[in-house]
mmCIF file with all atom_site columns, C-alpha atoms in Angstrom:
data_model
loop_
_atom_site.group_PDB
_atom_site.id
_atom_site.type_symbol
_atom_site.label_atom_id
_atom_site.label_alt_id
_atom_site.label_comp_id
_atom_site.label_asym_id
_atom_site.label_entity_id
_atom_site.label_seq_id
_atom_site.pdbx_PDB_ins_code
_atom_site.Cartn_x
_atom_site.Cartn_y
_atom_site.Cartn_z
_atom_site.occupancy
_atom_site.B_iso_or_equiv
_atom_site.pdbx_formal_charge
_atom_site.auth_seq_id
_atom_site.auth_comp_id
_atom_site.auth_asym_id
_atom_site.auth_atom_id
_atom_site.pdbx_PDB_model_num
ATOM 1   C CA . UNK A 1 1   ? -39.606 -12.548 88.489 1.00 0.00 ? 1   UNK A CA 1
ATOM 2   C CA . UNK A 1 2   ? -37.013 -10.316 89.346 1.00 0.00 ? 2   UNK A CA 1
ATOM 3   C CA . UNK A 1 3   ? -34.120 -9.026  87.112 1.00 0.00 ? 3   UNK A CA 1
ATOM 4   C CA . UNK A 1 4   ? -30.811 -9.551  87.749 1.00 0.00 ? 4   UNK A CA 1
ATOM 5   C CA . UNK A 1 5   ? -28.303 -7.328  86.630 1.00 0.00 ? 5   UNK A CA 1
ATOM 6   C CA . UNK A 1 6   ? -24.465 -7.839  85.635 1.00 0.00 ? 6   UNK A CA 1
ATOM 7   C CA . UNK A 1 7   ? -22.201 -10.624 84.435 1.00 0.00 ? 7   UNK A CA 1
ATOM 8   C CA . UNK A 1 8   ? -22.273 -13.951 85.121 1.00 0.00 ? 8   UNK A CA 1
ATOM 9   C CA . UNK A 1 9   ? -18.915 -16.638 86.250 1.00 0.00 ? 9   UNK A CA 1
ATOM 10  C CA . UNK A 1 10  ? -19.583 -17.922 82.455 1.00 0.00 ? 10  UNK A CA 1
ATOM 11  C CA . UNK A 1 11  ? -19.403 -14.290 80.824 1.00 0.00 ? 11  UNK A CA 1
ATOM 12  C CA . UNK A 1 12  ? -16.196 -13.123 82.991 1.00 0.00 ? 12  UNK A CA 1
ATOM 13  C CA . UNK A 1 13  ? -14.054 -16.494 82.427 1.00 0.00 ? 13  UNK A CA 1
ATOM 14  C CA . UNK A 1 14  ? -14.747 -16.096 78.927 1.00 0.00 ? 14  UNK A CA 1
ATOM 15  C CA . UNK A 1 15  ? -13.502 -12.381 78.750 1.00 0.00 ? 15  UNK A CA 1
ATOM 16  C CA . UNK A 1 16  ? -10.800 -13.259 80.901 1.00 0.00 ? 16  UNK A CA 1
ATOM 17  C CA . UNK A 1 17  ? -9.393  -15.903 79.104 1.00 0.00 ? 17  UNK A CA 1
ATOM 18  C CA . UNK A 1 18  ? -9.594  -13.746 75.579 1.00 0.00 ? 18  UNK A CA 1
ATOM 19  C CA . UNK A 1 19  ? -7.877  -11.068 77.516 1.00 0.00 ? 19  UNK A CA 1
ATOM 20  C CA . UNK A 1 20  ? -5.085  -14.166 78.270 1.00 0.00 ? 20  UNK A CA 1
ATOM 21  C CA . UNK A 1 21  ? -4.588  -14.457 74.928 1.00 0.00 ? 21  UNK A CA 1
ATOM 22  C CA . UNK A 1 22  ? -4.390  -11.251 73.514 1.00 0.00 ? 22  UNK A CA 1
ATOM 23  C CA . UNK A 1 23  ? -1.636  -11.008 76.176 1.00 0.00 ? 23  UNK A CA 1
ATOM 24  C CA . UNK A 1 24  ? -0.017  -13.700 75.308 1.00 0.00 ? 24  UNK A CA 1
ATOM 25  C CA . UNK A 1 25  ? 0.380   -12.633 71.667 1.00 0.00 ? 25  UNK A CA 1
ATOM 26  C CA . UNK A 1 26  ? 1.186   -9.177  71.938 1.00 0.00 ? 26  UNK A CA 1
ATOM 27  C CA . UNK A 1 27  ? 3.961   -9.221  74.704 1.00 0.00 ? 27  UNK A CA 1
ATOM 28  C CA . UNK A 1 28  ? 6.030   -10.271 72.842 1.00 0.00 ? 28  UNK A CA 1
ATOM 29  C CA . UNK A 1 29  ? 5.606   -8.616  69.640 1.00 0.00 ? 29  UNK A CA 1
ATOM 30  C CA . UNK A 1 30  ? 6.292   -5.234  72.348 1.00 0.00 ? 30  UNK A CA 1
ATOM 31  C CA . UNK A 1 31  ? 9.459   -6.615  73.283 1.00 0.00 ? 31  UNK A CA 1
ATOM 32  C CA . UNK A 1 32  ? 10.772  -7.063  69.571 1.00 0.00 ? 32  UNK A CA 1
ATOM 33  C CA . UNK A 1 33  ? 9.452   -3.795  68.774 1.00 0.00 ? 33  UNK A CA 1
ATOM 34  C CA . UNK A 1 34  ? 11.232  -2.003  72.093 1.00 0.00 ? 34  UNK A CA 1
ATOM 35  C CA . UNK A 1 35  ? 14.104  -4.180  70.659 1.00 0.00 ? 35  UNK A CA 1
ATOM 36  C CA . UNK A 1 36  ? 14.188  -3.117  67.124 1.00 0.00 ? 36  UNK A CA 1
ATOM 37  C CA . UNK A 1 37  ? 13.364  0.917   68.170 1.00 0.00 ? 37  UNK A CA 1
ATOM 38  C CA . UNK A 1 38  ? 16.785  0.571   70.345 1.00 0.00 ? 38  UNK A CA 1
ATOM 39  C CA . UNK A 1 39  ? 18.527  -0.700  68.103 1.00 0.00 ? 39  UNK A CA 1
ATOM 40  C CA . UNK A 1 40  ? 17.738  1.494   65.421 1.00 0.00 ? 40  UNK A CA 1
ATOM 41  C CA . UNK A 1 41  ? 18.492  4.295   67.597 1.00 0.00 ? 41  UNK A CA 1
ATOM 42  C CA . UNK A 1 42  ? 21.584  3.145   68.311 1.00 0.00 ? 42  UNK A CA 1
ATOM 43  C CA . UNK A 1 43  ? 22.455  2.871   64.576 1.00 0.00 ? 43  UNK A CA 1
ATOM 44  C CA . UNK A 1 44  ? 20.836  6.442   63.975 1.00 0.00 ? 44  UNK A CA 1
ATOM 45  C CA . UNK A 1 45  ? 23.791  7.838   67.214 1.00 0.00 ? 45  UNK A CA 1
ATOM 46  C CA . UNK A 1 46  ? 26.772  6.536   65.539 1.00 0.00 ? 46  UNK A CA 1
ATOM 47  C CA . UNK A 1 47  ? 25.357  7.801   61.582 1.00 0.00 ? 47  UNK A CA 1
ATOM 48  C CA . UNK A 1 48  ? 24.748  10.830  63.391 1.00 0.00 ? 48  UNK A CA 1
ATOM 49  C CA . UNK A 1 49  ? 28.583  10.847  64.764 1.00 0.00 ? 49  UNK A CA 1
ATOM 50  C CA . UNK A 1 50  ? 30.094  10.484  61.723 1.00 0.00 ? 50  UNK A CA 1
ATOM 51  C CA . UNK A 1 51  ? 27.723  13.296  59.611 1.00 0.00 ? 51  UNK A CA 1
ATOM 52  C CA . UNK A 1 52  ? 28.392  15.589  62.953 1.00 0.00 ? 52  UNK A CA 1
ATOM 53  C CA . UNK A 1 53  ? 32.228  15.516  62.338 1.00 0.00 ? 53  UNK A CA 1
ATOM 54  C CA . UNK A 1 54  ? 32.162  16.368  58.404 1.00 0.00 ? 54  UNK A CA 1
ATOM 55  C CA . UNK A 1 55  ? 29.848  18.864  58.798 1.00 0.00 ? 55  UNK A CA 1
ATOM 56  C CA . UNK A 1 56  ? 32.046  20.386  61.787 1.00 0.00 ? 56  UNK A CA 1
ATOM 57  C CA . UNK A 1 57  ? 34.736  20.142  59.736 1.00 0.00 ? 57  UNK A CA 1
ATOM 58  C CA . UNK A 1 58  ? 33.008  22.216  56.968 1.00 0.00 ? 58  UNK A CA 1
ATOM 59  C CA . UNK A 1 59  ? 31.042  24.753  58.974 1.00 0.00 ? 59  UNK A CA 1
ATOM 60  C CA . UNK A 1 60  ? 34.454  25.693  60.840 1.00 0.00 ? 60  UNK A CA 1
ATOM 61  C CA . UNK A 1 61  ? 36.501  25.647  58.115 1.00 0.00 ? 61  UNK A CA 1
ATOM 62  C CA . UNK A 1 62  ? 39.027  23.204  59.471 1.00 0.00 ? 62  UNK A CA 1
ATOM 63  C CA . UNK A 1 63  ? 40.158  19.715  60.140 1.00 0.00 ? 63  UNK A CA 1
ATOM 64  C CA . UNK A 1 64  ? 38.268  17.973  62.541 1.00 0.00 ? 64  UNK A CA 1
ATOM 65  C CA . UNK A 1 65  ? 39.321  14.776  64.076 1.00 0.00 ? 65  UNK A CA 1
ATOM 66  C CA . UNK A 1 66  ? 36.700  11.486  65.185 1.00 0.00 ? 66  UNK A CA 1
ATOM 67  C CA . UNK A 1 67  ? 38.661  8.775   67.202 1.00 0.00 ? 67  UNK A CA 1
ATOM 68  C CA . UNK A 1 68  ? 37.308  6.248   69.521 1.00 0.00 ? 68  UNK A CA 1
ATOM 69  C CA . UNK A 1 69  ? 38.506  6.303   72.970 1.00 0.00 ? 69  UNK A CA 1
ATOM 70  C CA . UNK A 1 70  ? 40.003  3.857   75.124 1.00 0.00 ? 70  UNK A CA 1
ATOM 71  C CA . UNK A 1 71  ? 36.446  3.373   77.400 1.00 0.00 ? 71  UNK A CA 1
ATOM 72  C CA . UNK A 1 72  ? 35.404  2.727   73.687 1.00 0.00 ? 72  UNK A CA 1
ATOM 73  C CA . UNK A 1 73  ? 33.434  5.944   73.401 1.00 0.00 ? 73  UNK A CA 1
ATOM 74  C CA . UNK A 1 74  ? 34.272  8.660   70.834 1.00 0.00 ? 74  UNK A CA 1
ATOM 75  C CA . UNK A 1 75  ? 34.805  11.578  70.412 1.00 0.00 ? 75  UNK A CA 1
ATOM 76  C CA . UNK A 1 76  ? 34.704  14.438  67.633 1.00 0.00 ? 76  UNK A CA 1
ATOM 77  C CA . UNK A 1 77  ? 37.256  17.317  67.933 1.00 0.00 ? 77  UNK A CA 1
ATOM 78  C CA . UNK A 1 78  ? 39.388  20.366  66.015 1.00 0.00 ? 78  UNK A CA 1
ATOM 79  C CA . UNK A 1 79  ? 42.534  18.997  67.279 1.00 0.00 ? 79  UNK A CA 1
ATOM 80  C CA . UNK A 1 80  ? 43.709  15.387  68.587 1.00 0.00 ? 80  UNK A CA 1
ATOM 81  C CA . UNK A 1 81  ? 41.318  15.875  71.679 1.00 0.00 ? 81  UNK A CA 1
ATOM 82  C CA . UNK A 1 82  ? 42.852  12.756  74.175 1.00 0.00 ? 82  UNK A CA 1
ATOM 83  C CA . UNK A 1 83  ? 39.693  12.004  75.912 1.00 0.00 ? 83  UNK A CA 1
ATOM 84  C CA . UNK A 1 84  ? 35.809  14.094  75.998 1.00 0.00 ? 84  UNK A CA 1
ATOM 85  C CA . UNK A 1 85  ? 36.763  16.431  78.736 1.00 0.00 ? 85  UNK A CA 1
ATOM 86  C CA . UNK A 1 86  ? 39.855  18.203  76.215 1.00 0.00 ? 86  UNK A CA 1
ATOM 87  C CA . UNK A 1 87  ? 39.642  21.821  75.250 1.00 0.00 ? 87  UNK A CA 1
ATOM 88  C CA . UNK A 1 88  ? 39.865  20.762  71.518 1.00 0.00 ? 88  UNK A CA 1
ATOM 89  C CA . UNK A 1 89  ? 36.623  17.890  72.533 1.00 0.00 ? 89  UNK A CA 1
ATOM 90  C CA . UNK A 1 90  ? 33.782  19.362  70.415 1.00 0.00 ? 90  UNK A CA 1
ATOM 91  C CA . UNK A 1 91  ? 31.203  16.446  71.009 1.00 0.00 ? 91  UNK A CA 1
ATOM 92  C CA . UNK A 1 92  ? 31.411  12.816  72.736 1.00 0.00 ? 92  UNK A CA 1
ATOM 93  C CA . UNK A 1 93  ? 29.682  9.977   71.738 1.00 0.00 ? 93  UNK A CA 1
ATOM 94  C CA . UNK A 1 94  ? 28.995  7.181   74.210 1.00 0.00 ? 94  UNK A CA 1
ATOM 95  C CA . UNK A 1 95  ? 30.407  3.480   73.878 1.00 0.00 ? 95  UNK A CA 1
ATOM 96  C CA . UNK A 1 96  ? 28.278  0.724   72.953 1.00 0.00 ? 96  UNK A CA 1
ATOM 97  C CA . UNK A 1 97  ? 25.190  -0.162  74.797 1.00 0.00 ? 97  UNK A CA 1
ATOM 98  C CA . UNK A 1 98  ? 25.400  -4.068  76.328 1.00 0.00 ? 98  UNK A CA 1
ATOM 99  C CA . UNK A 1 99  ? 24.943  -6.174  73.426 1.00 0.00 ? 99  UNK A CA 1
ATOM 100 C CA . UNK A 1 100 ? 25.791  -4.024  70.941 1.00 0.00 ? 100 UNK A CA 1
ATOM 101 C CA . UNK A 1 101 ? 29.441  -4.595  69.156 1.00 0.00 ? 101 UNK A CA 1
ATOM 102 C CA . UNK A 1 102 ? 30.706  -1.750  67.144 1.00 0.00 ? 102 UNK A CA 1
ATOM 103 C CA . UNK A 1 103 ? 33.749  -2.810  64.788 1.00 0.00 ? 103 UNK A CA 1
ATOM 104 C CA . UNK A 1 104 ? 35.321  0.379   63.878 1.00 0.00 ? 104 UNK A CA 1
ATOM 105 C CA . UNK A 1 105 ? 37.020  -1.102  60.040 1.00 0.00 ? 105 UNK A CA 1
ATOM 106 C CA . UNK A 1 106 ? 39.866  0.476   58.415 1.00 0.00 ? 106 UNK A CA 1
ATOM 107 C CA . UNK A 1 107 ? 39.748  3.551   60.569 1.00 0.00 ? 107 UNK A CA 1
ATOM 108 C CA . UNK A 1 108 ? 43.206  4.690   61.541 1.00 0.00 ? 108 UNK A CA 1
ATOM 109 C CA . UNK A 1 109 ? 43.976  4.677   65.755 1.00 0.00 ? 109 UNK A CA 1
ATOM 110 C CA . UNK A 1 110 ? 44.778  8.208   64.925 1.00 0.00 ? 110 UNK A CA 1
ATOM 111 C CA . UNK A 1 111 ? 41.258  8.784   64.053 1.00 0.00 ? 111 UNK A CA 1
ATOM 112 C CA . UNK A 1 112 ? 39.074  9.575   60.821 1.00 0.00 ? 112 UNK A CA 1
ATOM 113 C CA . UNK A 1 113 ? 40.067  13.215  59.909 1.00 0.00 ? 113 UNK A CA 1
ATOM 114 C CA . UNK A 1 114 ? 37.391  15.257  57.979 1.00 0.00 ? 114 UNK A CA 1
ATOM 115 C CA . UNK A 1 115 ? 38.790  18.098  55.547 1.00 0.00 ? 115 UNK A CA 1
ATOM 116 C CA . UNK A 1 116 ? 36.999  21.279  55.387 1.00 0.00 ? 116 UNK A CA 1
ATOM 117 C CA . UNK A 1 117 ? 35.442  19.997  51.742 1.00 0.00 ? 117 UNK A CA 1
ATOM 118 C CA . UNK A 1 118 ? 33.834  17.077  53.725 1.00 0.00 ? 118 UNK A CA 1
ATOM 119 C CA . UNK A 1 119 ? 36.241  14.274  52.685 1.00 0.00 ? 119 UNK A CA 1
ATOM 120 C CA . UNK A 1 120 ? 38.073  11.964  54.759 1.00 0.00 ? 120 UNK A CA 1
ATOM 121 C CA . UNK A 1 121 ? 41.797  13.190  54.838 1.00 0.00 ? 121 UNK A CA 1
ATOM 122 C CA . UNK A 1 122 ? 44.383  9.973   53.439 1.00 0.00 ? 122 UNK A CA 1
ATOM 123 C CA . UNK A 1 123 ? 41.589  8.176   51.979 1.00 0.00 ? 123 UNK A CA 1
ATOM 124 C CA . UNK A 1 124 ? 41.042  7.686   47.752 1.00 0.00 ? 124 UNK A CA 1
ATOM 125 C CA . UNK A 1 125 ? 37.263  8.373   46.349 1.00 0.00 ? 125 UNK A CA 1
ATOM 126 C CA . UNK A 1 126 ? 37.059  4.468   45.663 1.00 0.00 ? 126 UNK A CA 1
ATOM 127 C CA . UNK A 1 127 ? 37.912  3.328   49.118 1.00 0.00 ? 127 UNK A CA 1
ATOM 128 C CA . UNK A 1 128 ? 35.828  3.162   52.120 1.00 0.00 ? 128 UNK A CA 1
ATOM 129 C CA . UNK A 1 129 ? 36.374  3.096   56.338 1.00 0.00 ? 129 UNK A CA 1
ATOM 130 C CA . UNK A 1 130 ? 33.405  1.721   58.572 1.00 0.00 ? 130 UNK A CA 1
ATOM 131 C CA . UNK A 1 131 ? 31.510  0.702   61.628 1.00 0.00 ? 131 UNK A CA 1
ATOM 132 C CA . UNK A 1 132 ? 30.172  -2.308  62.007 1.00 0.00 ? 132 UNK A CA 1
ATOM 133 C CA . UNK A 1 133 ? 27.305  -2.437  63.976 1.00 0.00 ? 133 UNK A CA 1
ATOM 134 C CA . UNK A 1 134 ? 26.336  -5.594  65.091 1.00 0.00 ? 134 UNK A CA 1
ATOM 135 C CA . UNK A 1 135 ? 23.301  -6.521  68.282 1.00 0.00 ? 135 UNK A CA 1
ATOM 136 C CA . UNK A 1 136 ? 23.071  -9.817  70.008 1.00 0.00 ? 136 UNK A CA 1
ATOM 137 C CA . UNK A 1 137 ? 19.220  -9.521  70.804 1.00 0.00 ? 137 UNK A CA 1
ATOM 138 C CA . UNK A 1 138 ? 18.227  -8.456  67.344 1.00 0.00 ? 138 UNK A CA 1
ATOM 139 C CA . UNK A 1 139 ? 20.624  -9.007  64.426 1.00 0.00 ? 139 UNK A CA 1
ATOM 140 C CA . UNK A 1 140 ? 17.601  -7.962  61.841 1.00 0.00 ? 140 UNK A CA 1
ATOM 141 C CA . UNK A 1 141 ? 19.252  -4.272  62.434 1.00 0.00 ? 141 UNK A CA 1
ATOM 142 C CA . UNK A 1 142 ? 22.744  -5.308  62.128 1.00 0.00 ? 142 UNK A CA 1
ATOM 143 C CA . UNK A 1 143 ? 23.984  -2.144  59.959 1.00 0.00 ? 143 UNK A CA 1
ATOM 144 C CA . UNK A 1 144 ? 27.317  -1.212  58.423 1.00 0.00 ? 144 UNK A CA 1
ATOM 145 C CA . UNK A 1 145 ? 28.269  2.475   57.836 1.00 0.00 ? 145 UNK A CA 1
ATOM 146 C CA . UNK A 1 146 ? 30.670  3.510   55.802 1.00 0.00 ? 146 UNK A CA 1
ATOM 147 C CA . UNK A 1 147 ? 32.029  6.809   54.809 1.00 0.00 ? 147 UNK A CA 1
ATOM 148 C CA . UNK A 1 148 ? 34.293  6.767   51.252 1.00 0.00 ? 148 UNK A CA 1
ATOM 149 C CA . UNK A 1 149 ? 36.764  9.281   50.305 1.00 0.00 ? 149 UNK A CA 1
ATOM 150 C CA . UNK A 1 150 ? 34.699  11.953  48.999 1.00 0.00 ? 150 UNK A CA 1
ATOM 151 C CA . UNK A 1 151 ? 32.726  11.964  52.528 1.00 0.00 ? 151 UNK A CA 1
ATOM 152 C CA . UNK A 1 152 ? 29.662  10.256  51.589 1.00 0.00 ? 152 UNK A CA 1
ATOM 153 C CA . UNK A 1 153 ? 28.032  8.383   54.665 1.00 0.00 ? 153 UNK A CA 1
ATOM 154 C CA . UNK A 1 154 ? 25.475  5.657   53.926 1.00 0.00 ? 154 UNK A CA 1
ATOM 155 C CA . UNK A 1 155 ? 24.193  2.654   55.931 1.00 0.00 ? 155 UNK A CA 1
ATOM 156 C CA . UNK A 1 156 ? 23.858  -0.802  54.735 1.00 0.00 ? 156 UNK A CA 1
ATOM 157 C CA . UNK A 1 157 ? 22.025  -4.034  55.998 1.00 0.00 ? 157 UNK A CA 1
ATOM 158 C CA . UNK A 1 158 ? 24.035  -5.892  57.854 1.00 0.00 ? 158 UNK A CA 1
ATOM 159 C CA . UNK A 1 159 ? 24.221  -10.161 57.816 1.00 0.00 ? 159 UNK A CA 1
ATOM 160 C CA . UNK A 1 160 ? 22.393  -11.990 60.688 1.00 0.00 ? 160 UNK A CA 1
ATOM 161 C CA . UNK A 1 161 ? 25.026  -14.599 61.956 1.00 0.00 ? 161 UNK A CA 1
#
């Protein structure tokens, strides 16, 4: 008798249909992983922002200035920069991604001014300004950060509504 050699039908429906399945469970664990990565890079950008200003203002030794733009994006500047393309612009920061909200709270339309110690200029130790960050797709990284008086920025859970 001859041997034959390879797979049978049998042997490559069954290995196709376990590949099926493993497909069908892990596609979309990847897409609330790519989810949750954006997200949290999202919430990293605008932490990021608001440590970039107060240390500006302390390694130049003057006021610096972070106010959100009309097109929604900020930007981080020495003086009262009017939009990212200003001589006194230091940095810009995009606007939010679609569906993303960011709820700037408490934060003067002038802007949140950083003194050269690293506090926020107007505001007491006790209170705080934030951002609310809040994502349609994936409210698990819903963050609030908030920056008090004395400068200190810290990010908080957020509620999934």
């Amino acid at each position: 008798m001859r041997s034959v050699k390879g797979f049978t039908l049998i042997e490559l429906m069954v290995t196709v249909a376990v590949l099926a399945i493993v497909v069908a469970i892990a596609v979309p664990n990847i897409n609330a992983w790519i989810d949750s990565s954006s997200a949290r890079s999202q919430v990293n950008l605008y932490r990021d922002m608001l440590n970039y200003a107060r240390s500006e203002a302390i390694n130049r030794g003057e006021p610096v200035r972070l106010k959100q733009l009309g097109d929604k994006s900020w930007v981080v500047g020495t003086g009262n920069p009017a939009n990212c393309a200003a001589a006194d612009a230091l940095r810009c920061f995009p606007s939010p991604r679609d569906g993303m909200k960011l709820t700037a709270n408490s934060i003067p339309a002038a802007g949140l001014i950083f003194t050269t110690q690293g506090q926020v200029r107007g505001q007491d130790a006790g209170t705080e300004v934030s951002l609310t960050i809040t994502f349609e797709k994936y409210c698990e990284a819903n963050r609030t950060i908030s920056v008090n008086g004395i400068g200190r920025i810290r990010s908080l859970a957020g509620a999934c509504s």
